[in-house]
Amino acid sequence: MLDINKYIDKLMNEAQKAGLNECEAYYTDGDSFRVMVNQGQVGEYKVNTSCGLSFRAKIDGQIGYSYTQAFDDAAIEMLIHQVKENAGILETKDEQFIFKGSSKYSELNTYIKKLDEATPEQKIKLALELEQKCLDADEHIKSVAYCIVQSGTSQSCIKNSSGLDLSFRSNGAVAFVMPVAVDGDKSYSGGYAINIEDFDHVDTERLVNTAVERALSQFGGQPVESGVYDVVFDYEAAGELLETFCTIFSAESAQKGYSLLAGKEGEKIASDIVNIIDDPLHPKGPDSAPFDAEGVATYTKNVVENGVLNTLLHNLKTANKANAESTGNASKGSYNSPVGISPSNFYIKPMNNSVDNLLSTLKNGLMITDLAGLHAVDTVSADFSLSAKGFVIKDGKKEKALEQVTISGNFYEFLKSIVMIGDDLEYGKIQTSSVASPSILVKNINVAGL
Amino acid sequence: MIIANDTAIQVLSAALKTGGDFAEIYAEDKRSSSLYMVDNALETAVSGRSHGVGIRVFKGVNSVYVYTNDSSLQGLLECANQAAAAIEGNEALGIDIVLKHNVIKTVHPILIPPHGVELNKKVDIVKRAYGAASNYDPVIKQTSVNYADSTTNVQIINSEGLNAEDERVLTRIAISAVASNGMENQTGYESPGAKMGFEFYRDKINVEDYAKEAGRTAVTMLKASPCPAGKMVAAIENGFGGVIFHEACGHSLEATSVARGQSVFCGKMGQKIASDVLTAIDDATIPNAWGSSNIDDEGNPGQKNVLIENGILKSYLVDKLNGRRMDAEPTGSGRRQSYAFAPTSRMSNTYIAPGSSTRDEIISSIDEGIYCAKMGGGSVNPITGEFNFVVSEGYMIKGGKIKEPVRGASLIGKGHEVLFDIDMVGDNLDYAQGMCGSISGSVPTNVGQPIIRVGKILVGGKK
């Protein structure tokens, strides 16, 4: 068995010998489990252990990167050689950093020991139970397109020539079902996922009932007339929109001219009621960690406060360029990605309004619960035109299902059009993704339909 | 990385020891290099090597997949044992494994292997592209160029005796230009690629042409007004316009959906699912095309599959596991992003075959409608057939003529309905490159078509 710490030490030693005085190893490893059942049987079953090592060095002010998943002496030679070669061609004028370390890191323990004690049999049993419960929930449910239980543990470590030596381990588990309801010759699917903290206590009722209700509630869906509507976006649709466009809060995007928030710190960018928080230390946040991808200590901050932009999200490079401090938002898409910027647990702060409250305030309009096409959106213009589903709201109540319409707008304008914010945000219970929002009421959305 | 026959037999036997009826080893070693230029400077250079092995075991239609980065005999046996433990059973079926050596003849010759090319030559290509895009017009305020190449060596060995190796070389450059007036930004984007080596830039494309094209789109869209909304006649241009077939139909013909009864096209074989003018093909054998492969990721030779012929459904795209579920032969369509994914049925180079109309005939036939010069990405729900995709460069058509540019448009509909609404097919077939995401990860695929006319489609816009 490979001792990764020894391997990294050897790599750092060899790097020093090769004249790389400022260098850093970033290592991740993890294991995951996933079972998908279909018609009472285990259809697909997947387990893995995986690891990867990324190496970077600052040479004449430029940082070159290399990575490997093979851990032998040849790889050490390759890493050092490629880092030198890659750094040698770079030309950026922005100062970059191999970080010495923050003075203090928050205590954070999101690791749930009990999760790792659950057996594969337990997870398979849960998946089979979920599928059966979906099928039993209503006569219209004819199949379950996806019924998945998955769990995983991951660890990331940073070690560098300035003495930084950090590691953090976390784990998690999720169950996802997508029942298919058939109404005549039409099929409707409803997907829903929940976090699992303890395989002995899974809220299967909530998972199954929500997913089944989502499929059934679409029966008879029709478009509405094209026009301008006030719209309640449920927490998933609102969260997905924020996730799609959260890159506009990156200082990197702003400095490169990809975000129109450049230089807008201290200015109003959203309606007064909007507060957006980046919360890397949330005990139940899906993306919680005490340090970022450069080893900078993370902390919780109001990115938008009462509609005013407080700060963009920085790493060391963008902060230095902007004469600011890093906000601890350096990130890597995967172990082998270069350092970039992303939010951690990032959300619109909930307010004290139930969804029913939002709907009765809306009175007449639309409720959007499902958006498609988000991955194809151009975040630079921030224009969007998305396929949407949901409900027609009449007198504050769901009147009928809505489908085959598009909603369009621009995200910068969207932030200014939020007039009411719901209370349905709770990591670990309602939200499973790190960028999230409660349900919101938004004025004047362009809808294309009939 | 070659797994020796005796090692492979040992590992496959371990994987089958609890009664599995099929086992497969997929080993992968991938060398990649990428460069990123933005703000007038080369900002990032990353290169490296990913490496891993996946072991798959079937028992009937149940499948187990285990992967690891440790390709030592011990690592492989651990993986095989884990897979075997997940199969319900105690006893091996006694399958006698006799490995062949499948000789794969490449139909995608690589003239200049990219990992042997000096970094400076790659830098030159990046700078040429960068310069051409950023100098296109003063309103271009930012340009970025992403260069990437990869060389992937795979070996696929299974308990039926298959033992095949393949080398896949991919080359691509993505150029993005942002035009800005200070209040608004618009982007133009081009990303040509091929299953080729560095000769791609010498023999196949001139990067400056693509870079200028990205600049032109951005500048044009900055002047565009918001697109009107509603049902319209649409002319969708060739190349990336093929994303309409990819989303509206292609995904729903994948056995991934069909085998489990989760597609609007289930049980429609031999039936009419599209208008007479529509013939559609998935062809993994096009030499050096972005989505081609000598063998798929299950070791079967790539094929040319006619999916729809004159409106009649002729074939699904089938992988081995789903082939068992639906009692159909695999079509060479088993693909995966990497060793970290079990393969499933995927598209390769998928296109609408050329028809008889000229481009002029199609445009002049439309009294009022939208001309989609460039399409962006899209997605589909195969269960309901609902698809959507973005129009990245659109124009209004009035009186048979292309008029003012419009922006912020998307097209949505239901796949099984829109196929009947494609009523004219042009003669200018062309392809474009994309990355397609599904349950076996992100794989390179070509979309393609000649210009087509869609009799009616819902255009999502602002007005």
PDB file of C-alpha atoms in Angstrom, chain A residues 190-281:
ATOM      1  CA  GLY A 190     -40.631  13.793 -10.752  1.00  0.00           C
ATOM      2  CA  GLY A 191     -37.155  13.771  -9.244  1.00  0.00           C
ATOM      3  CA  TYR A 192     -36.259  14.419  -5.637  1.00  0.00           C
ATOM      4  CA  ALA A 193     -33.182  13.872  -3.474  1.00  0.00           C
ATOM      5  CA  ILE A 194     -32.537  13.936   0.259  1.00  0.00           C
ATOM      6  CA  ASN A 195     -29.382  13.925   2.358  1.00  0.00           C
ATOM      7  CA  ILE A 196     -28.842  10.974   4.643  1.00  0.00           C
ATOM      8  CA  GLU A 197     -27.036  11.390   7.951  1.00  0.00           C
ATOM      9  CA  ASP A 198     -27.976   8.043   9.423  1.00  0.00           C
ATOM     10  CA  PHE A 199     -29.026   4.979   7.428  1.00  0.00           C
ATOM     11  CA  ASP A 200     -31.095   3.778  10.393  1.00  0.00           C
ATOM     12  CA  HIS A 201     -33.279   6.886  10.217  1.00  0.00           C
ATOM     13  CA  VAL A 202     -34.065   7.898   6.650  1.00  0.00           C
ATOM     14  CA  ASP A 203     -37.150   9.983   5.992  1.00  0.00           C
ATOM     15  CA  THR A 204     -38.378   7.736   3.175  1.00  0.00           C
ATOM     16  CA  GLU A 205     -41.917   9.099   3.430  1.00  0.00           C
ATOM     17  CA  ARG A 206     -40.862  12.645   2.677  1.00  0.00           C
ATOM     18  CA  LEU A 207     -38.609  11.546  -0.185  1.00  0.00           C
ATOM     19  CA  VAL A 208     -41.193   9.292  -1.819  1.00  0.00           C
ATOM     20  CA  ASN A 209     -44.169  11.561  -1.243  1.00  0.00           C
ATOM     21  CA  THR A 210     -42.419  14.630  -2.590  1.00  0.00           C
ATOM     22  CA  ALA A 211     -41.155  12.854  -5.711  1.00  0.00           C
ATOM     23  CA  VAL A 212     -44.504  11.183  -6.431  1.00  0.00           C
ATOM     24  CA  GLU A 213     -46.389  14.429  -5.877  1.00  0.00           C
ATOM     25  CA  ARG A 214     -44.011  16.158  -8.286  1.00  0.00           C
ATOM     26  CA  ALA A 215     -44.807  13.621 -11.016  1.00  0.00           C
ATOM     27  CA  LEU A 216     -48.580  13.521 -10.427  1.00  0.00           C
ATOM     28  CA  SER A 217     -48.989  17.263 -10.128  1.00  0.00           C
ATOM     29  CA  GLN A 218     -47.890  17.736 -13.747  1.00  0.00           C
ATOM     30  CA  PHE A 219     -50.921  15.952 -15.207  1.00  0.00           C
ATOM     31  CA  GLY A 220     -52.755  17.977 -17.817  1.00  0.00           C
ATOM     32  CA  GLY A 221     -49.998  20.582 -18.019  1.00  0.00           C
ATOM     33  CA  GLN A 222     -50.555  23.272 -20.663  1.00  0.00           C
ATOM     34  CA  PRO A 223     -48.747  26.410 -21.760  1.00  0.00           C
ATOM     35  CA  VAL A 224     -50.158  29.852 -20.963  1.00  0.00           C
ATOM     36  CA  GLU A 225     -50.413  32.840 -23.266  1.00  0.00           C
ATOM     37  CA  SER A 226     -47.110  34.611 -23.899  1.00  0.00           C
ATOM     38  CA  GLY A 227     -46.745  37.696 -21.750  1.00  0.00           C
ATOM     39  CA  VAL A 228     -45.229  39.252 -18.668  1.00  0.00           C
ATOM     40  CA  TYR A 229     -46.018  37.484 -15.383  1.00  0.00           C
ATOM     41  CA  ASP A 230     -45.121  37.745 -11.722  1.00  0.00           C
ATOM     42  CA  VAL A 231     -43.575  34.447 -10.732  1.00  0.00           C
ATOM     43  CA  VAL A 232     -42.849  32.473  -7.588  1.00  0.00           C
ATOM     44  CA  PHE A 233     -39.719  30.395  -8.157  1.00  0.00           C
ATOM     45  CA  ASP A 234     -39.699  27.469  -5.763  1.00  0.00           C
ATOM     46  CA  TYR A 235     -36.519  26.861  -3.777  1.00  0.00           C
ATOM     47  CA  GLU A 236     -35.094  24.437  -6.345  1.00  0.00           C
ATOM     48  CA  ALA A 237     -35.677  26.617  -9.395  1.00  0.00           C
ATOM     49  CA  ALA A 238     -34.398  29.703  -7.536  1.00  0.00           C
ATOM     50  CA  GLY A 239     -31.380  27.802  -6.218  1.00  0.00           C
ATOM     51  CA  GLU A 240     -30.516  26.495  -9.678  1.00  0.00           C
ATOM     52  CA  LEU A 241     -30.688  29.987 -11.164  1.00  0.00           C
ATOM     53  CA  LEU A 242     -28.367  31.361  -8.474  1.00  0.00           C
ATOM     54  CA  GLU A 243     -25.996  28.426  -8.967  1.00  0.00           C
ATOM     55  CA  THR A 244     -25.892  29.000 -12.717  1.00  0.00           C
ATOM     56  CA  PHE A 245     -25.009  32.662 -12.354  1.00  0.00           C
ATOM     57  CA  CYS A 246     -22.959  32.635  -9.127  1.00  0.00           C
ATOM     58  CA  THR A 247     -19.809  33.040 -11.228  1.00  0.00           C
ATOM     59  CA  ILE A 248     -20.710  36.754 -11.561  1.00  0.00           C
ATOM     60  CA  PHE A 249     -19.635  37.127  -7.896  1.00  0.00           C
ATOM     61  CA  SER A 250     -16.119  35.859  -8.669  1.00  0.00           C
ATOM     62  CA  ALA A 251     -13.427  38.552  -8.575  1.00  0.00           C
ATOM     63  CA  GLU A 252     -11.641  36.628 -11.322  1.00  0.00           C
ATOM     64  CA  SER A 253     -14.699  37.006 -13.598  1.00  0.00           C
ATOM     65  CA  ALA A 254     -14.957  40.678 -12.674  1.00  0.00           C
ATOM     66  CA  GLN A 255     -11.268  41.435 -13.258  1.00  0.00           C
ATOM     67  CA  LYS A 256     -11.399  39.709 -16.635  1.00  0.00           C
ATOM     68  CA  GLY A 257     -14.503  41.627 -17.713  1.00  0.00           C
ATOM     69  CA  TYR A 258     -16.776  38.592 -17.631  1.00  0.00           C
ATOM     70  CA  SER A 259     -18.885  39.956 -14.788  1.00  0.00           C
ATOM     71  CA  LEU A 260     -20.658  43.302 -14.730  1.00  0.00           C
ATOM     72  CA  LEU A 261     -20.165  43.444 -10.941  1.00  0.00           C
ATOM     73  CA  ALA A 262     -16.625  44.731 -11.451  1.00  0.00           C
ATOM     74  CA  GLY A 263     -16.107  47.824  -9.306  1.00  0.00           C
ATOM     75  CA  LYS A 264     -19.658  47.633  -7.919  1.00  0.00           C
ATOM     76  CA  GLU A 265     -18.639  47.001  -4.297  1.00  0.00           C
ATOM     77  CA  GLY A 266     -20.718  49.300  -2.097  1.00  0.00           C
ATOM     78  CA  GLU A 267     -23.363  49.711  -4.792  1.00  0.00           C
ATOM     79  CA  LYS A 268     -26.879  48.371  -4.942  1.00  0.00           C
ATOM     80  CA  ILE A 269     -27.083  45.324  -7.173  1.00  0.00           C
ATOM     81  CA  ALA A 270     -30.230  43.645  -5.847  1.00  0.00           C
ATOM     82  CA  SER A 271     -33.493  44.674  -4.217  1.00  0.00           C
ATOM     83  CA  ASP A 272     -33.301  45.801  -0.566  1.00  0.00           C
ATOM     84  CA  ILE A 273     -34.536  42.514   0.878  1.00  0.00           C
ATOM     85  CA  VAL A 274     -31.798  40.429  -0.728  1.00  0.00           C
ATOM     86  CA  ASN A 275     -28.943  39.126   1.436  1.00  0.00           C
ATOM     87  CA  ILE A 276     -26.558  36.605  -0.066  1.00  0.00           C
ATOM     88  CA  ILE A 277     -24.255  34.693   2.231  1.00  0.00           C
ATOM     89  CA  ASP A 278     -21.166  32.596   1.582  1.00  0.00           C
ATOM     90  CA  ASP A 279     -21.011  30.182   4.496  1.00  0.00           C
ATOM     91  CA  PRO A 280     -18.088  27.702   4.307  1.00  0.00           C
ATOM     92  CA  LEU A 281     -18.363  26.847   8.009  1.00  0.00           C
TER      93      LEU A 281
END
